[in-house]
Coordinates of C-alpha atoms in Angstrom, one line a residue:
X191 CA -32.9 237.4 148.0
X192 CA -30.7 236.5 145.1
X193 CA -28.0 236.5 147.6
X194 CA -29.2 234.3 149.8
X195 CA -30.7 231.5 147.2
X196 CA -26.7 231.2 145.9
X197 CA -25.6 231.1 149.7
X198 CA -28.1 228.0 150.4
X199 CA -27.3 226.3 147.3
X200 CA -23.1 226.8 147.9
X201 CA -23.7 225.3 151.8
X202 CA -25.9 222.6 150.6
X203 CA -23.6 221.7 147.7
X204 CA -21.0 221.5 150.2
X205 CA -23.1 219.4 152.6
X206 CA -23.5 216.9 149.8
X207 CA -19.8 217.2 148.8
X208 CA -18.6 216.3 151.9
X209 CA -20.8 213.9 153.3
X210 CA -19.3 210.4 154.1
X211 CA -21.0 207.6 153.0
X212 CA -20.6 204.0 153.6
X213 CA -22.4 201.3 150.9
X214 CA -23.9 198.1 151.4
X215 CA -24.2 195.7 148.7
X216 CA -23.4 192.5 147.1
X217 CA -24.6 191.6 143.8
X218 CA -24.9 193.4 140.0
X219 CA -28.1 194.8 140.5
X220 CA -26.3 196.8 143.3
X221 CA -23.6 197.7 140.9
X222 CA -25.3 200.9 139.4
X223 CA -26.5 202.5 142.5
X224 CA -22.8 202.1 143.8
X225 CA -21.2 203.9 140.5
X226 CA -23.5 206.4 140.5
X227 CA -22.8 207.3 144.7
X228 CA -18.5 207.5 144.0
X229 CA -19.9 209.3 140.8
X230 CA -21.2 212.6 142.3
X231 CA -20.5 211.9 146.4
X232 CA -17.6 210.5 148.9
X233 CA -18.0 206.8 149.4
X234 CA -15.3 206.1 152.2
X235 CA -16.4 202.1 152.6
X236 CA -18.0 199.5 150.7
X237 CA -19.6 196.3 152.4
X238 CA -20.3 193.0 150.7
X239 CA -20.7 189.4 151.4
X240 CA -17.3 187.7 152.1
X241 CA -15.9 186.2 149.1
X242 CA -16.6 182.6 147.8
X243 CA -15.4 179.7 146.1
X244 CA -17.4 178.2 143.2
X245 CA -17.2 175.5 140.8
X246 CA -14.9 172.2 140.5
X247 CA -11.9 174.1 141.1
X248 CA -13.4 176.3 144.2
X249 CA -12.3 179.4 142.8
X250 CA -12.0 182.4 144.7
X251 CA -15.0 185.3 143.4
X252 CA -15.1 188.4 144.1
X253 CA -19.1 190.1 144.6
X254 CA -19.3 192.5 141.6
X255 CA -19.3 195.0 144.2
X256 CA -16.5 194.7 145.4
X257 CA -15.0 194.5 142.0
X258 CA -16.4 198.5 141.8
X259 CA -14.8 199.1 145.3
X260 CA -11.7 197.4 144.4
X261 CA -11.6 199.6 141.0
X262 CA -12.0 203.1 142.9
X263 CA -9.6 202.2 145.7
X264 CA -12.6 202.1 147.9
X265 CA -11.8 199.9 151.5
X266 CA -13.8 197.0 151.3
X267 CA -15.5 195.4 154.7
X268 CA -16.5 191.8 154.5
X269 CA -17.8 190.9 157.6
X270 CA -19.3 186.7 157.6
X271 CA -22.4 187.9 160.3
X272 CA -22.3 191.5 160.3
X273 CA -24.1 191.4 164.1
X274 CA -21.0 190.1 165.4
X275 CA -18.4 191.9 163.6
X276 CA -19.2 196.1 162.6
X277 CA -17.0 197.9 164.8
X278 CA -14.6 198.8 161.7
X279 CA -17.9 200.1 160.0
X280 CA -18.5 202.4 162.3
X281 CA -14.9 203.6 163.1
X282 CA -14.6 205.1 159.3
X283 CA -17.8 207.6 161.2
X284 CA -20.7 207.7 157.9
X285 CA -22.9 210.4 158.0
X286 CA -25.3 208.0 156.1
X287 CA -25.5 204.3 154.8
X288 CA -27.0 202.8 151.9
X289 CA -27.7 199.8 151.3
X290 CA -28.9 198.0 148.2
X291 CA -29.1 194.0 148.1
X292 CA -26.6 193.3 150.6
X293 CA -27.7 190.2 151.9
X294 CA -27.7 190.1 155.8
X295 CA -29.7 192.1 158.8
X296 CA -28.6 195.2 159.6
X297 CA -28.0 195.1 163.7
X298 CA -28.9 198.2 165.2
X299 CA -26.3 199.8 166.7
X300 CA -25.4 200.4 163.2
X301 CA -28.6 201.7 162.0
X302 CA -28.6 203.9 164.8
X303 CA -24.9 205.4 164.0
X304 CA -25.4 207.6 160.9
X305 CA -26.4 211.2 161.3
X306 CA -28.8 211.0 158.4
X307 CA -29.2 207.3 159.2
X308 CA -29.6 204.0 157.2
X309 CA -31.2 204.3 153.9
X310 CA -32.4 201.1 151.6
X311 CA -32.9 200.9 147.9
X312 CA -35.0 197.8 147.3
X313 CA -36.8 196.8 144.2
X314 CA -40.6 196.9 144.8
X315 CA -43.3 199.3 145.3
X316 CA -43.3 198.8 149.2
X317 CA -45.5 197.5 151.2
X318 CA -45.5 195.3 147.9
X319 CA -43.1 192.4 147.8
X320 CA -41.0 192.4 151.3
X321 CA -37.9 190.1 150.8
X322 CA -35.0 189.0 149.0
X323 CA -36.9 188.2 145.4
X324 CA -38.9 191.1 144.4
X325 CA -37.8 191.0 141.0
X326 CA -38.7 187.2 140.4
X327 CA -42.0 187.5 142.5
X328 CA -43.4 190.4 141.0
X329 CA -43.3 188.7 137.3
X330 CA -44.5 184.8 138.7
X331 CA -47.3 186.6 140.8
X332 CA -48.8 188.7 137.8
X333 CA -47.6 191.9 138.9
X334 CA -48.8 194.3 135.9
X335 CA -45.9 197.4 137.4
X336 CA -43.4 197.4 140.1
X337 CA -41.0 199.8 141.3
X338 CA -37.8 201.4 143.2
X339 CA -38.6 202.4 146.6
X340 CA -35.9 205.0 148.7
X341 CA -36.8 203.8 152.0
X342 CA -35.5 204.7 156.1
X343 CA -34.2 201.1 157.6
X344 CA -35.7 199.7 160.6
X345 CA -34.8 196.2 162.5
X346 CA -38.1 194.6 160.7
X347 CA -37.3 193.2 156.8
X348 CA -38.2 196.0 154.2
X349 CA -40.5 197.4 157.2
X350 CA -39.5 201.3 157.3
X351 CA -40.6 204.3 156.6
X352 CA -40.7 205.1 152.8
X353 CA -39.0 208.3 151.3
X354 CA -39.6 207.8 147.3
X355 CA -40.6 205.7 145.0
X356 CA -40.9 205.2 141.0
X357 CA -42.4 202.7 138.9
X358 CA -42.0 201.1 135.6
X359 CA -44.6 199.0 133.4
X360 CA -44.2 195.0 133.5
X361 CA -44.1 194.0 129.9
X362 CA -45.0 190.3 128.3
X363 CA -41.4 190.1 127.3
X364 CA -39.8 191.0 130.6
X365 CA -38.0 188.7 131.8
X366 CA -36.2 188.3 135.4
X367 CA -33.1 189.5 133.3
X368 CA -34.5 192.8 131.5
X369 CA -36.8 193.6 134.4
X370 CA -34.3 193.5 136.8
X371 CA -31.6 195.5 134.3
X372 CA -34.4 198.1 134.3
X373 CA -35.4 198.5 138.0
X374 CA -31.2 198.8 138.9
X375 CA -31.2 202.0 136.6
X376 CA -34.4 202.9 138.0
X377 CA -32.6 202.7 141.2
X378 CA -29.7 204.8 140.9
X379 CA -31.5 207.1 138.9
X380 CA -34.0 207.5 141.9
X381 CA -31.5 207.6 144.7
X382 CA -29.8 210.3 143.7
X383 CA -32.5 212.0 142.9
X384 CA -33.6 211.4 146.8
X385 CA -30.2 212.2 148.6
X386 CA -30.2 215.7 148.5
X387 CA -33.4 215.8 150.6
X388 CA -32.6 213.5 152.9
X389 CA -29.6 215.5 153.6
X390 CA -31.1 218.5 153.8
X391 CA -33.8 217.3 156.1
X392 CA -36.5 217.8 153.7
X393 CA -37.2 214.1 153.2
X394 CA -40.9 213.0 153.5
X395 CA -41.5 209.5 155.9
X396 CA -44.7 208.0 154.7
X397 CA -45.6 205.3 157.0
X398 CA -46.6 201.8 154.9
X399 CA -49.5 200.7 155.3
X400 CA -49.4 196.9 157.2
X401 CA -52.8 195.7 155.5
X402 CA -51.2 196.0 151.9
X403 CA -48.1 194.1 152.8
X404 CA -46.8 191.1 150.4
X405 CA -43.9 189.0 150.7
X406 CA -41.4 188.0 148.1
X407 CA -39.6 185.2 149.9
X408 CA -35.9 183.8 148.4
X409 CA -36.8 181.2 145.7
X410 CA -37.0 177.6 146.8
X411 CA -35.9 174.9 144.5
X412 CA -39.4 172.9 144.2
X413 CA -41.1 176.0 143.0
X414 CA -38.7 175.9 140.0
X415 CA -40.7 172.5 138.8
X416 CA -43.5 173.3 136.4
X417 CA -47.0 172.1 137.1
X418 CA -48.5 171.7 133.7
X419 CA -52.2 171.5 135.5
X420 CA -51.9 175.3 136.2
X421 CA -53.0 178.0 134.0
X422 CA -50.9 178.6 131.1
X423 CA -50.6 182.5 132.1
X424 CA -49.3 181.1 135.5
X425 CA -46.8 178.7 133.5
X426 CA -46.1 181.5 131.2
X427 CA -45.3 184.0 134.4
X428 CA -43.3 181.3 136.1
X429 CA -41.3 180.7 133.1
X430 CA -40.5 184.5 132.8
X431 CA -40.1 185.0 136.8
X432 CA -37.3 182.3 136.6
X433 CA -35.5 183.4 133.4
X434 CA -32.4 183.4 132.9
X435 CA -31.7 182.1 136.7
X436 CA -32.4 180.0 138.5
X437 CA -34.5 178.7 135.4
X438 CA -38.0 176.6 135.2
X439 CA -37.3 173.0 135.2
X440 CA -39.4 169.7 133.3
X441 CA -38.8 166.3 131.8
X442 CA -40.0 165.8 128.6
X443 CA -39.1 162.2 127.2
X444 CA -37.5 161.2 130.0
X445 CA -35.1 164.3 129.5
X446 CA -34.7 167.0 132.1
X447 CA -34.8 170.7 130.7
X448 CA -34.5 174.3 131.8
X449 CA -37.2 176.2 130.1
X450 CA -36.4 180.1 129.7
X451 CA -39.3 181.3 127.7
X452 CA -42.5 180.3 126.1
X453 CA -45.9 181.8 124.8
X454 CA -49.4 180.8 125.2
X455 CA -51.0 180.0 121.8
X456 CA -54.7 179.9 121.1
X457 CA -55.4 175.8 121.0
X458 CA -57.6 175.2 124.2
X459 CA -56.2 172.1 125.9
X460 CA -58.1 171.9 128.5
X461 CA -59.8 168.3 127.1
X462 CA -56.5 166.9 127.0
X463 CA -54.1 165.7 129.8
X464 CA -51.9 168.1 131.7
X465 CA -48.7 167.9 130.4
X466 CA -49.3 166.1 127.2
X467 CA -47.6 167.5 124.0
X468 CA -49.9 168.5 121.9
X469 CA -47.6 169.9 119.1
X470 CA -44.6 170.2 117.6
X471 CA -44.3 173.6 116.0
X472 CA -41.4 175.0 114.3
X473 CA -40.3 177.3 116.9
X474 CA -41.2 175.3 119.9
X475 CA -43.0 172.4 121.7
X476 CA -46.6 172.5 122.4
X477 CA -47.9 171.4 126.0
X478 CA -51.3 171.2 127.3
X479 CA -52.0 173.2 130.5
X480 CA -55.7 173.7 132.3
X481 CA -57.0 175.9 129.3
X482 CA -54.6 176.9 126.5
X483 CA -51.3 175.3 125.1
X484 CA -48.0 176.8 126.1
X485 CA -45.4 176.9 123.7
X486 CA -41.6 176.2 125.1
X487 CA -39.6 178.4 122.6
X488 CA -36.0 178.3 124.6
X489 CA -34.6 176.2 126.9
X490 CA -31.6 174.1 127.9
X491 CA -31.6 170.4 127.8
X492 CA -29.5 168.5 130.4
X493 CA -26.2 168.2 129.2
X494 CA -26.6 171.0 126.4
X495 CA -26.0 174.4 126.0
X496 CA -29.1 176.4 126.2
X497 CA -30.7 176.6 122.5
X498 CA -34.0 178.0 120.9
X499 CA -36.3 175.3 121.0
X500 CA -36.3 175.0 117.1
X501 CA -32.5 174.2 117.3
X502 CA -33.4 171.4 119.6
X503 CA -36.7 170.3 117.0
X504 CA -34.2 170.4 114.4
X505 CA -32.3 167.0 115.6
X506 CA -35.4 165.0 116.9
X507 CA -38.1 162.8 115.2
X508 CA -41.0 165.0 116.5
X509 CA -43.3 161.1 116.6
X510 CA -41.2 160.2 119.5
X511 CA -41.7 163.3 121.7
X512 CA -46.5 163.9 120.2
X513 CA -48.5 162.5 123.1
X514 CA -45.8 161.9 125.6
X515 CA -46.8 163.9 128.8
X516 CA -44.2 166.2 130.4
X517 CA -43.7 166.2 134.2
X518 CA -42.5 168.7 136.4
X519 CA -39.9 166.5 138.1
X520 CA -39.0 162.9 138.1

């Protein structure tokens, strides 16, 4: 019996050793599951977004994966509409594909290629939060936990069968930064806690169910402008959903600002009109929302570095900015 336990864990050691894997990804949050896949398996091929030019100067950037790919000597495949252009993915023959963030629709004569076929690490407790913004969503929509799912790819967006999942607490002070940091550890962690049972065929596919399906759509620029009518928990989760990138946005004084982070203070201000600046405290500016004040603590002023809003209080005569009424856009 002994025997035969160390002959099944030699061949499946050697089934994970040697499978070839191909990764798909584009941004940091992807960097992690990448490292930890050339960290304990053969990654022969990396696939990310083609390379862009940013700034005054269009200068050539690199994704941060392929900075990891580029570091381990891994070929890198940059294909502008993978559907039109993935016959040198398939030549390097994968045994399995991962992807995580990538960025474009997997045709499916790829995700029918693999022998163990096309896996997906996406950040949300599936059927919860389908789409490219999970992380953002599940902090402006009052999530109270999301999560990594380890999921089997189909031609539908984040639509196939799940494999694993683990979840982590939503905290006050998350923001899209720290939350997102968390749930790419999460990931990795996860993942390779899944593989070996997807390559040994011990994998579990548990259908998702279609009535408990959200969607967490890209971000669109107008829902970056702050409605100071709305709750101040909604304010306060918007803030926090949009932090550090692409950021909340207001004028106050005829001044537009990003706003980072805030809190919600106990002075009901639902008498007063939305908008109107109620205080000026020493760690932040006090605005009047449908019930309670919210309290913009760090932000960005246009032109400025981004500050702590007590920087910013420091170098204004607080008469000028009491009673004005902040807008969401111009």
């Amino acid at each position: 019996v002994c025997y035969l336990v160390l002959l099944c864990c030699i061949n499946r050691g050697e089934v994970m050793e040697k499978v070839k894997i191909v990764f798909m990804g584009t941004p940091d949050f992807s960097v992690p599951i990448l490292e930890g896949l050339i960290e304990n398996y053969q990654v022969i091929g990396v696939v990310t977004q083609p390379d862009r030019c940013v700034g005054r100067r269009q200068e050539v950037v690199f994704s941060p994966v392929k900075e990891v790919a580029l570091k381990y000597q891994i070929p890198v495949f940059q294909p502008e509409k993978i559907r039109n252009n993935y016959d040198d993915i398939l030549a390097l023959e994968p045994d399995i594909i991962i992807t995580c963030a990538y960025g474009q629709i997997i045709p499916k004569a790829i995700l029918d290629f693999p022998k163990y076929g096309c896996i997906n690490v996406h950040a949300s407790l599936l059927p919860k939060l389908r789409g490219g913004a999970p992380i953002h969503h599940a902090i402006i929509d009052g999530y109270d936990k999301t999560g990594i799912t380890i999921m089997y790819m189909d031609e539908a967006m984040d639509s196939g069968d799940i494999i694993s999942q683990r979840e982590t607490e939503i905290l006050d002070s998350d923001t899209v930064e720290t939350l997102h940091d968390r749930l790419s550890s999460l990931g990795r962690e996860l993942l390779l806690d899944t593989l070996p049972s997807i390559l040994d065929g011990s994998a579990k596919r548990i259908k998702q169910d279609e009535s408990l399906v959200t969607y967490a759509y890209n971000i669109k620029r107008e829902e970056e402008y702050l409605d100071f009518s709305k709750t101040s928990l909604e304010l306060f989760n918007q803030i926090r959903g949009l932090s550090p990138f692409p950021g909340s946005s207001c004028i106050i004084n005829d001044r537009e600002f990003k706003v980072y982070f805030a809190r919600i203070s106990s002075v009901q201000s639902s008498l007063f009109q939305p908008g109107e600046i109620l205080h000026i405290y020493k760690d932040g500016i006090g605005i009047a929302t449908q019930d309670y004040e919210i309290v913009l603590l760090d932000i960005k002023p246009f032109g400025k570095k981004r500050m702590l809003a007590s920087s910013f209080i420091n170098g204004i005569k607080k008469e000028e900015y009491i009673g004005k009424v902040v807008y969401g856009r111009k």
